[in-house]
Amino acid sequence: LQDTIAPLLKGYQAGLEIGDNDSACNCLLTRMYHLFFTGRALDSIQKELEATIQVMTQLKQDISKLQIINLLTTVKKLRGIEVEACDKILDSMLTTAASNGDFSLSSLVNVMKLEVFVFYQEWKEAVDLVRKAGNVRLFHSSTTTSVRYTFL
């Protein structure tokens, strides 16, 4: 994984140069996960993730941003840091989705929140979110996350 870090950064830069923001952000997202899994210091990863959220916001890459927020929440919890800022970003995205009637975005945000609850075995919060969010499986019918949450 360590050998993929530099090429993924180059892929991100190349995507930006040719105007392919989707591919650029996919490279950046993959790079962030690889940094996490290589065992790099969590404080270093946190700084990179926070910078990446700003980039994803500027490039309007909400789906990739959600995955980065999910990873940042995990890093902060592992470091024993309060995760309120991540929650505020996700809540802001839910508010935007509700005002636009964007069920896809709200479903995706809720599934990302579920990922963190389940990862930390916060079952009460997970069940409460499923009850509040409704049937997100309709949107995620072909994903593993829709199957993973059938038990809730």
Coordinates of C-alpha atoms in Angstrom, one line a residue:
L1 CA 0.0 0.0 0.0
Q2 CA 2.8 2.4 0.8
D3 CA 4.0 2.2 -2.8
T4 CA 0.6 3.5 -4.0
I5 CA 0.6 6.7 -2.1
A6 CA 2.7 8.8 -4.5
P7 CA 1.1 7.4 -7.7
L8 CA -2.4 8.1 -6.3
L9 CA -1.4 11.7 -5.6
K10 CA -0.1 12.0 -9.2
G11 CA -3.4 10.6 -10.4
Y12 CA -5.3 13.2 -8.4
Q13 CA -3.2 16.0 -9.9
A14 CA -3.6 14.6 -13.4
G15 CA -7.3 14.4 -13.0
L16 CA -7.5 18.0 -12.0
E17 CA -5.3 19.1 -14.9
I18 CA -7.6 17.5 -17.5
G19 CA -10.8 18.6 -15.7
D20 CA -11.8 15.1 -14.5
N21 CA -12.8 15.9 -11.0
D22 CA -14.5 12.6 -10.4
S23 CA -11.4 10.5 -11.2
A24 CA -9.2 13.0 -9.3
C25 CA -11.2 12.7 -6.2
N26 CA -11.4 8.9 -6.5
C27 CA -7.6 8.9 -6.5
L28 CA -7.5 11.2 -3.5
L29 CA -10.1 9.1 -1.6
T30 CA -8.2 5.9 -2.3
R31 CA -5.0 7.6 -1.2
M32 CA -6.6 8.6 2.1
Y33 CA -7.7 5.0 2.9
H34 CA -4.3 3.7 1.9
L35 CA -2.6 6.2 4.3
F36 CA -4.9 5.0 7.1
F37 CA -4.2 1.3 6.4
T38 CA -0.4 1.7 6.2
G39 CA -0.3 2.6 9.9
R40 CA 0.7 6.2 9.6
A41 CA 0.3 8.4 12.7
L42 CA -3.3 9.2 13.3
D43 CA -2.6 13.0 13.8
S44 CA -0.9 13.1 10.4
I45 CA -3.8 11.3 8.8
Q46 CA -6.3 13.6 10.5
K47 CA -4.6 16.7 9.1
E48 CA -4.7 15.3 5.6
L49 CA -8.3 14.2 5.9
E50 CA -9.4 17.7 7.1
A51 CA -7.6 19.2 4.1
T52 CA -9.2 16.7 1.8
I53 CA -12.7 17.6 3.0
Q54 CA -12.0 21.2 1.9
V55 CA -10.9 20.0 -1.5
M56 CA -14.0 17.7 -1.9
T57 CA -16.2 20.6 -0.9
Q58 CA -14.7 23.0 -3.5
L59 CA -15.0 20.3 -6.2
K60 CA -18.6 19.5 -5.2
Q61 CA -17.7 15.8 -4.6
D62 CA -20.3 15.0 -2.0
I63 CA -20.1 11.2 -2.2
S64 CA -16.4 11.2 -1.8
K65 CA -16.6 13.8 0.9
L66 CA -18.9 11.6 2.9
Q67 CA -16.5 8.8 2.7
I68 CA -13.7 11.1 3.9
I69 CA -15.9 12.3 6.8
N70 CA -16.6 8.7 7.7
L71 CA -12.8 8.0 7.8
L72 CA -12.1 11.2 9.7
T73 CA -14.7 10.3 12.3
T74 CA -13.0 7.0 12.8
V75 CA -9.6 8.6 13.1
K76 CA -10.9 11.1 15.7
K77 CA -12.6 8.4 17.7
L78 CA -9.4 6.3 17.7
R79 CA -7.5 9.4 18.9
G80 CA -10.1 10.1 21.6
I81 CA -11.1 13.4 20.1
E82 CA -14.7 14.7 20.1
V83 CA -16.3 14.2 16.6
E84 CA -18.9 17.0 16.8
A85 CA -17.4 18.8 13.8
C86 CA -17.9 15.7 11.6
D87 CA -21.5 15.4 12.9
K88 CA -22.2 19.0 12.0
I89 CA -21.0 18.5 8.5
L90 CA -23.2 15.5 8.1
D91 CA -26.2 17.2 9.6
S92 CA -25.6 20.2 7.3
M93 CA -25.7 17.8 4.3
L94 CA -28.9 16.2 5.6
T95 CA -30.5 19.6 5.9
T96 CA -29.5 20.4 2.3
A97 CA -30.8 17.1 1.1
A98 CA -34.1 17.6 2.9
S99 CA -34.5 21.1 1.5
N100 CA -33.8 19.9 -2.0
G101 CA -35.9 16.7 -1.6
D102 CA -32.7 14.7 -2.4
F103 CA -33.5 11.2 -1.0
S104 CA -30.3 9.8 -2.5
L105 CA -28.0 12.2 -0.6
S106 CA -29.9 11.8 2.7
S107 CA -29.8 8.0 2.3
L108 CA -26.1 8.1 1.6
V109 CA -25.4 10.4 4.6
N110 CA -27.4 8.1 6.9
V111 CA -25.6 5.0 5.7
M112 CA -22.3 6.6 6.4
K113 CA -23.4 7.5 9.9
L114 CA -24.5 3.9 10.3
E115 CA -21.1 2.7 9.3
V116 CA -19.5 4.6 12.1
F117 CA -22.1 3.5 14.7
V118 CA -21.7 -0.2 13.7
F119 CA -17.9 0.0 13.6
Y120 CA -17.9 1.2 17.2
Q121 CA -20.8 -1.1 18.2
E122 CA -23.0 1.8 19.2
W123 CA -26.1 -0.3 18.6
K124 CA -28.7 2.0 20.2
E125 CA -27.6 4.9 18.1
A126 CA -27.6 2.7 15.0
V127 CA -31.1 1.5 15.6
D128 CA -32.4 5.0 16.4
L129 CA -30.9 6.3 13.2
V130 CA -32.5 3.5 11.2
R131 CA -35.9 4.3 12.7
K132 CA -35.4 8.0 12.0
A133 CA -34.0 7.6 8.5
G134 CA -36.6 5.1 7.2
N135 CA -35.9 2.5 4.6
V136 CA -32.6 3.5 3.1
R137 CA -32.3 0.0 1.5
L138 CA -34.5 1.1 -1.3
F139 CA -31.7 3.5 -2.4
H140 CA -28.9 1.1 -1.7
S141 CA -30.5 -2.1 -3.0
S142 CA -27.3 -3.3 -4.7
T143 CA -24.7 -2.4 -2.1
T144 CA -23.3 -4.4 0.7
T145 CA -24.4 -1.7 3.2
S146 CA -28.0 -2.4 2.5
V147 CA -27.6 -6.0 3.4
R148 CA -25.4 -5.3 6.4
Y149 CA -28.1 -3.2 8.0
T150 CA -31.0 -5.6 7.5
F151 CA -30.5 -6.9 11.1
L152 CA -31.2 -3.4 12.5

